[in-house]
Every structure is written in C-alpha cells, then in structure tokens.
Coordinates of C-alpha atoms and ligand atoms in Angstrom, one line a residue:
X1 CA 0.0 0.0 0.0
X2 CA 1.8 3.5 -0.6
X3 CA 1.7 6.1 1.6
X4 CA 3.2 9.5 1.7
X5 CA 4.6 9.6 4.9
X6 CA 8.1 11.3 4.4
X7 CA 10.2 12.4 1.0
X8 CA 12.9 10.0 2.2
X9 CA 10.7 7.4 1.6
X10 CA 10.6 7.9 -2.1
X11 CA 13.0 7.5 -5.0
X12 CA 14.4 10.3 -7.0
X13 CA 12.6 9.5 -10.1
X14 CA 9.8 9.5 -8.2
X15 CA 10.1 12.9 -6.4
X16 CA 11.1 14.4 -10.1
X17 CA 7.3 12.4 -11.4
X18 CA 5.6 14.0 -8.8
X19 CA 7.2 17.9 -10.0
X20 CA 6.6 17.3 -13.3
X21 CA 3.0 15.9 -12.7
X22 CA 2.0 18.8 -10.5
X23 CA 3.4 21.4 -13.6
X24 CA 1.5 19.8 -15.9
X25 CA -1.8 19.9 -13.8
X26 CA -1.0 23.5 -13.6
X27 CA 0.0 24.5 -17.0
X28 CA -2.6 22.6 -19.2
X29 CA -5.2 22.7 -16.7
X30 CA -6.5 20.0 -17.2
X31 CA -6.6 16.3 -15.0
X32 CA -8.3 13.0 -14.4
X33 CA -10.8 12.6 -12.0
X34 CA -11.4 9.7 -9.4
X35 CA -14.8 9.6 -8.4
X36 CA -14.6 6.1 -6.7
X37 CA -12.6 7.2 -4.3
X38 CA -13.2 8.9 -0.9
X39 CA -10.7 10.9 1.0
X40 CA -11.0 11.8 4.9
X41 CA -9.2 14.8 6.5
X42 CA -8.2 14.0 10.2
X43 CA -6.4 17.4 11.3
X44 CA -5.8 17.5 14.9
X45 CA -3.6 20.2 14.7
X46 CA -4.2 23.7 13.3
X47 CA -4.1 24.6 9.6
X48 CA -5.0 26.8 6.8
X49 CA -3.4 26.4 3.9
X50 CA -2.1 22.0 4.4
X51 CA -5.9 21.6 4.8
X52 CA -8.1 24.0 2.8
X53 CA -5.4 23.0 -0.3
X54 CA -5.9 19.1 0.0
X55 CA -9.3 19.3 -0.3
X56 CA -9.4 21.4 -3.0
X57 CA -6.7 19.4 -4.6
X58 CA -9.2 16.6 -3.6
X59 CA -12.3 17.8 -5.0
X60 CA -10.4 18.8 -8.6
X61 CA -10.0 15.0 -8.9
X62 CA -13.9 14.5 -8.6
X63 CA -13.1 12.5 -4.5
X64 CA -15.5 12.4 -2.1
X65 CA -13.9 14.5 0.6
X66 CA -15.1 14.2 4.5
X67 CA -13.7 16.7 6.9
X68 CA -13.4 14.9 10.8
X69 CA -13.0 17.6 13.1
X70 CA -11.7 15.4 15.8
X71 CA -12.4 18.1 18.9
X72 CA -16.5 16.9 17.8
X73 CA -15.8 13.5 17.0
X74 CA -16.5 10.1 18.8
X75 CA -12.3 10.5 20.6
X76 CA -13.7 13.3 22.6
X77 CA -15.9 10.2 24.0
X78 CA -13.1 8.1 24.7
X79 CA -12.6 6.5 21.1
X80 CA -9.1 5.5 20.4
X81 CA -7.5 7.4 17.1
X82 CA -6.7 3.6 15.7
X83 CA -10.6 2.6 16.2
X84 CA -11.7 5.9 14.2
X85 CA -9.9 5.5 11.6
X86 CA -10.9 1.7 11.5
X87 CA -14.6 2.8 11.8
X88 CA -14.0 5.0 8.5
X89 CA -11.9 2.4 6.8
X90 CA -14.9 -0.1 7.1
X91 CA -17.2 2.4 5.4
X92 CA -15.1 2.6 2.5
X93 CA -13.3 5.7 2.8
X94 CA -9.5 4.7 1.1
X95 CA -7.6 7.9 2.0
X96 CA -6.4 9.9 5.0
X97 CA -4.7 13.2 5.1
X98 CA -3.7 13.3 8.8
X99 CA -2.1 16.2 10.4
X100 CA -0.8 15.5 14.6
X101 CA 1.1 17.2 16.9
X102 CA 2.9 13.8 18.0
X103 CA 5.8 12.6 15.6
X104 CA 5.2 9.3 14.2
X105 CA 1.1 9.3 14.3
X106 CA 0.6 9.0 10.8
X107 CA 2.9 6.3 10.8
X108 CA 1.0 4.2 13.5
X109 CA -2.3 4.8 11.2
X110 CA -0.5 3.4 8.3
X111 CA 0.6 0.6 10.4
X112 CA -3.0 0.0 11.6
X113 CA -4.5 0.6 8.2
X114 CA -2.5 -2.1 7.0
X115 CA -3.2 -2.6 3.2
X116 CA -6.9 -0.7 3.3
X117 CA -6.0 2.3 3.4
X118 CA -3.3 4.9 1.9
X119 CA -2.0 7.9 4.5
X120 CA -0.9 10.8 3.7
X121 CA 1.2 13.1 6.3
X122 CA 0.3 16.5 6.4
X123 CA 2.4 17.4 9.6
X124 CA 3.5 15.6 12.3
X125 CA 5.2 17.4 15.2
X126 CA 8.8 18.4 14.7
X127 CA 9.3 15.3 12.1
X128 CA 7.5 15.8 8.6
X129 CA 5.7 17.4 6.1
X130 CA 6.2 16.1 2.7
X131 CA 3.3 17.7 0.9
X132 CA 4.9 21.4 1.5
X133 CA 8.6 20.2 0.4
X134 CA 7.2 19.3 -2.5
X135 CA 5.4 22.0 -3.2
X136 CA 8.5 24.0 -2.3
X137 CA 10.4 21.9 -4.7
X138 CA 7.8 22.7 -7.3
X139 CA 7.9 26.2 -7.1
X140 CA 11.8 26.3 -7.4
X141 CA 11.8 24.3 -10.2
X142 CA 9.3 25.9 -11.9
X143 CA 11.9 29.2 -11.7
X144 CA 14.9 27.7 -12.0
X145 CA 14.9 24.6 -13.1
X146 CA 18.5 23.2 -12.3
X147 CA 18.4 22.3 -8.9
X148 CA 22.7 21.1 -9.1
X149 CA 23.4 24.8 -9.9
X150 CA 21.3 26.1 -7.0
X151 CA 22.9 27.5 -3.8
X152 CA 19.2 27.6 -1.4
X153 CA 19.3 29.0 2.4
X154 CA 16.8 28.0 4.8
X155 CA 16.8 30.8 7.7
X156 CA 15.7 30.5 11.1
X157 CA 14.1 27.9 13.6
X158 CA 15.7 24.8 11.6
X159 CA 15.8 22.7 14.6
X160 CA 11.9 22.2 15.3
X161 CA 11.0 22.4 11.7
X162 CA 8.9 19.7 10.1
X163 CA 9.1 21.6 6.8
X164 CA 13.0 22.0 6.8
X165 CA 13.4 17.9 7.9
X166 CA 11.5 16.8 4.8
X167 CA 12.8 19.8 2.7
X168 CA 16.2 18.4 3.0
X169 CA 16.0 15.0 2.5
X170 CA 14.4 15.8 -1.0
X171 CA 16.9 18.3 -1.5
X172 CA 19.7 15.2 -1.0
X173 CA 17.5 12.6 -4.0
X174 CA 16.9 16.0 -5.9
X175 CA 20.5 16.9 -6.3
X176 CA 20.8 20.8 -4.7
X177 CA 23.9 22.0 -5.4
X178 CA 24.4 23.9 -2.1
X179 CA 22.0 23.5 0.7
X180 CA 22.6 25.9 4.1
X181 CA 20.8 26.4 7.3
X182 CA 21.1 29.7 8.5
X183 CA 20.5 29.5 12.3
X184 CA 21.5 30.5 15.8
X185 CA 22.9 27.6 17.6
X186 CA 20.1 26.8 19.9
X187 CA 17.6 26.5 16.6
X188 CA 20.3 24.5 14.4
X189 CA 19.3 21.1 13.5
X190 CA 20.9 18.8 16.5
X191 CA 20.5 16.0 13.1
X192 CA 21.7 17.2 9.4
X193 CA 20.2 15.1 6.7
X194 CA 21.7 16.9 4.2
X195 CA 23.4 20.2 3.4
X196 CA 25.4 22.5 5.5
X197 CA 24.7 24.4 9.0
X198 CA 25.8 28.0 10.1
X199 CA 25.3 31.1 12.5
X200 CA 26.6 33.4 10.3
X201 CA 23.5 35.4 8.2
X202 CA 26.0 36.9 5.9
X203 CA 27.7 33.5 4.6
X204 CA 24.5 31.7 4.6
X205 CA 22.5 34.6 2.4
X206 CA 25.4 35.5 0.4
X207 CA 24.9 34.6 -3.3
X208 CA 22.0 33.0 -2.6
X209 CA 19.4 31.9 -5.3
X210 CA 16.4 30.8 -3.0
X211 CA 15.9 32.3 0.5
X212 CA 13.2 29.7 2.7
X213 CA 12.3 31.6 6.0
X214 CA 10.9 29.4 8.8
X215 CA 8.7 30.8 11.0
X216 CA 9.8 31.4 15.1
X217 CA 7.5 27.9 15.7
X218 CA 6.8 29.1 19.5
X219 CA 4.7 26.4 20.2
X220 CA 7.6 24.1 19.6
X221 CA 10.4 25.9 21.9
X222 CA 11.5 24.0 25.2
X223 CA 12.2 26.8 28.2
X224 CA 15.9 26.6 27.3
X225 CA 15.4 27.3 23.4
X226 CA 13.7 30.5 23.8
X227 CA 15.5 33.6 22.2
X228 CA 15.0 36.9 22.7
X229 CA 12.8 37.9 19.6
X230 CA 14.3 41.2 19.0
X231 CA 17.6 40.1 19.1
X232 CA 16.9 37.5 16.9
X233 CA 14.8 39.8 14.7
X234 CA 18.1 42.1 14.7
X235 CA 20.6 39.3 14.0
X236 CA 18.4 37.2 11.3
X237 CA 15.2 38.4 10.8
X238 CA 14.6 38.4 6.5
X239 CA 14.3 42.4 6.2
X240 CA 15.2 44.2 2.6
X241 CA 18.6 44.5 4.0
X242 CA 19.4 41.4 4.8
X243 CA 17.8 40.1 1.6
X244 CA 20.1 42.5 0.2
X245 CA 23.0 39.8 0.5
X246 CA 21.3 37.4 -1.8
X247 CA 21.1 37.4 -5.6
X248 CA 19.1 40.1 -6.9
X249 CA 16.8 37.8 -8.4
X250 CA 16.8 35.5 -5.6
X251 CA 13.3 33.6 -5.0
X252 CA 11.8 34.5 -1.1
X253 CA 10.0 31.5 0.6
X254 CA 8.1 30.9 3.3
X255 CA 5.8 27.7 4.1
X256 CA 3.5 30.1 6.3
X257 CA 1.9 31.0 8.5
X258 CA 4.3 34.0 8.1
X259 CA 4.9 36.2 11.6
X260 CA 5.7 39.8 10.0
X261 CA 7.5 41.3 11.9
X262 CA 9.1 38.7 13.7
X263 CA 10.8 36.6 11.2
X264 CA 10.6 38.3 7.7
X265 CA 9.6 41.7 7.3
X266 CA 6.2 42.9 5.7
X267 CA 8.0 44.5 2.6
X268 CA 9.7 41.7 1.8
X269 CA 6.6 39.1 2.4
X270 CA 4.8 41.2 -0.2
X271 CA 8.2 42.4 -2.2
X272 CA 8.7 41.5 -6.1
X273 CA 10.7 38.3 -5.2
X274 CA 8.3 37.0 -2.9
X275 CA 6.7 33.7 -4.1
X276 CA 5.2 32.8 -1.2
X277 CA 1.6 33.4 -2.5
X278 CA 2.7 31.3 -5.3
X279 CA 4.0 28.4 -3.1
X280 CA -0.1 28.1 -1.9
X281 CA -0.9 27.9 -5.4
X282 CA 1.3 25.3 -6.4
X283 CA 0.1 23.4 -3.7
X284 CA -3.2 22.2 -4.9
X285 CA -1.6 21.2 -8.5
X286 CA 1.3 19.0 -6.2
X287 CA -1.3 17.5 -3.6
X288 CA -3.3 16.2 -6.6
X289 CA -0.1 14.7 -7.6
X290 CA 0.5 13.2 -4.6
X291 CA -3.1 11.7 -3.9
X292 CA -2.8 10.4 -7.5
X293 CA 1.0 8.6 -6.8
X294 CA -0.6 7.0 -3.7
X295 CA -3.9 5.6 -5.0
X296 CA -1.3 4.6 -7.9
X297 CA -2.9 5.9 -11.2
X298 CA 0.2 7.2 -11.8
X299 CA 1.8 4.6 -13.1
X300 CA 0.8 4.6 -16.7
X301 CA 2.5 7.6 -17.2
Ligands
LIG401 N1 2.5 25.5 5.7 C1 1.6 25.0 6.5 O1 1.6 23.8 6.9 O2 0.6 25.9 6.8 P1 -0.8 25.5 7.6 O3 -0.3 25.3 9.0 O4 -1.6 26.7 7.5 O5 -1.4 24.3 7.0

C-alpha cells in the first residue's frame, strides 16, 4: 500500500514524477478525475493552507472529501484514534490526510491501516511534512529549473521544523547544489540530513538563489530554546537588508503562516521576489499529484 509519509521514503525518479505531474496539472489545466474514491481529512492540529489546499486538490479530482474535526468526533468520548480510523476504513473511505502534533502518528495509522487504506502526512510534530517540500520543490523548479546549480538558504528555527526535515531530504534525492541552514545555535538542527549548517546570516545569504524563512515555531520551543525575539529579529530576521545579501533575483520562501514582523519583514513578504503566495498555489496542483502517486494511477504515465 503506498503512503506519503516522508520524502525519504521515495526514490528520485519518483520525487522528479511527482514535480513534473503537479506542472502539468498547472499548466494545461487540465486532470483525471477519481470519483470512486473517498478521502477523509483528520487534522488535529491547526491549519490553513495544508488543509483547505488538500481538499481542493481533492475535489479537482472528482473525490469524495469528508472533513473529521476530531475536537467533535466520537475520541472526545473516549474512542481510540486507531478505532476511528478503523470505523472510516470499514465504510469505504481509502484515503487519510492526517495532520498530529505527535511525531510518528501517521505512521502508527499506516501501520494499523494495514493494506486498506493509503496515509498521507500533512504534519507531524517536529518530524515531517512532505506535501509542503514538494510543493516548495515545485515552485523552485518551476523558476529555476536546475536544482545542481542552485545555492538555497533555509533561515531561522531549523531545529523544530517539520518543513526544513522533509525539505532536506528531497533536496539530498533531488540533487541541490548547495543546501545551508542559516541559524542560531540553539535553533540548528541537532541531526543534518543533508546540506550544511551556520550562525553566520551573511555567509548563509550570500549569493544565494532561493531564501526559505521558517517561521519562530513558538509552540515548539523547550524553556531553554527560547530567544529573545528582538535580538533574533536584529541578528536574522529576512528584512530588505538582509535580503540585500542574496542574488538580486533571488526567490523568497516561506511555508507560512508567516509572523511579519518577527521573522521576515512585511516588505519583503509582499516584495517583487516573494513567491510565497505562489507556493499556496502550487500546492493544490502538487497534492493532486500526490493523492494520484498513492492511490497509484500514476503509473501509466
Ligand atoms: N505550511 C503549512 O503547513 O501551513 P498551515 O499550518 O496553514 O497548514
């Protein structure tokens, strides 16, 4: 049964299918649809743009979409998360997009779906979010297309970032010529899957083609990994000075929600080399992909 729990667990080729896939849903506009098949949303953590854009992406491919929101479903009577998505397994539902707080829960679903049911990961704590690197991928590709020649900083709270952790291992089966996390110490990854680290904002940003800012991720922050936000701002938020240091034309990211003001700077959110609006649109055309690769219609291609 496939899943889509992390971009590690996929080949090159098929990370490159998947960008190419999504490009062509966008540019031709046009796309199968898969009206046998139902998909469930289970989000038990907070989202905009992960959820609203699966089940657009969803309903483009003629699915049946059900949105569970578990704070009024049968858990908040005691129901076990595994016996839920049992109970909607039985009544034919083949899909699950499943965002958790807790690394590892969409993992345990795919365990306990066995080979009924395909999940996707749209978040799980600190660990992974697949859907977004590839639509990040997507979006640099769709720019500048060769990813070998490509020097791409990711700036800021590296350490507790989902988005960053599967960024990076696509970046690695992608082929990125020069990957760099620009972060304080305390918010460096404390495990590098691929690329480079450093606390210098001038080395990281320098030259650079693609700037990624990650959001301050508060939530996330243990007592002892909390900075002082306007020194941080100071030392690293992405203001027009700072993005200064990068190529002229260099692409500004950000998987959102963005914090103006604390990471990145309203001018340069809605500057001329922000693409951050066009990351969210690229995200429907690449989750259609993605629900396509799992329920394996893709393969004819
Ligand atoms: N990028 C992202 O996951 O955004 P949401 O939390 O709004 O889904």
């Amino acid at each position: 049964m496939k899943h889509f729990i992390d971009t590690s667990e996929k080949s090159s080729k098929e990370l490159s299918k998947l960008i190419e896939r999504a490009l062509y849903f966008k540019n031709t506009e046009s796309h199968p649809t898969y009206p046998e098949f139902s998909v469930a949303h289970l989000f038990y953590e907070h989202s905009t743009r992960t959820r609203v854009s699966f089940e657009l992406a969803a309903k483009k491919l003629s699915m049946t979409v059900i949105n569970l929101d578990p704070s009024t479903s049968s858990e908040q009577k005691g129901e076990e998360a595994q016996d839920t998505i049992k109970t909607l397994v039985a009544m034919g539902i083949r899909c699950f997009v499943v965002r958790h707080v807790q690394e590892g829960f969409p993992e345990m679903l795919a365990d306990v779906c066995g080979d009924r049911a395909h999940i996707i990961n749209a978040g799980d704590g600190t660990h992974a979010h697949p859907s977004q690197a590839m639509l990040d991928l997507m979006t640099i590709v769709e720019e500048k297309p060769d990813l070998a020649s490509l020097k791409i900083a990711v700036l800021g709270n590296v350490r507790h970032s989902r988005v960053a952790h599967s960024f990076q291992l696509a970046c690695s089966l992608l082929g990125v010529g020069d990957l760099v996390m620009v972060a304080p110490e305390i918010w460096q990854p404390k495990t590098l899957q691929y690329g480079r680290v450093t606390d210098s904002l001038q080395e990281g940003l320098m030259g650079a083609d693609v700037v990624m800012c990650l959001r301050v991720q508060k939530e996330r922050l243990a007592g002892n990994e909390h900075l002082d936000l306007a020194h941080y701002r100071q030392a690293y938020a992405l203001t027009e000075k700072h993005l200064a240091l990068a190529k002229k034309d260099a692409m500004v990211m950000h998987p959102g929600p963005v914090n103006c003001g604390i990471e990145i700077d309203r001018e340069v959110v809605d500057g001329p080399q922000s693409v951050i609006l066009r990351q969210v649109q690229n995200g429907v055309f690449m989750r259609m992909a993605i629900f396509e690769h799992v329920l394996g219609k893709d393969v004819s291609r």
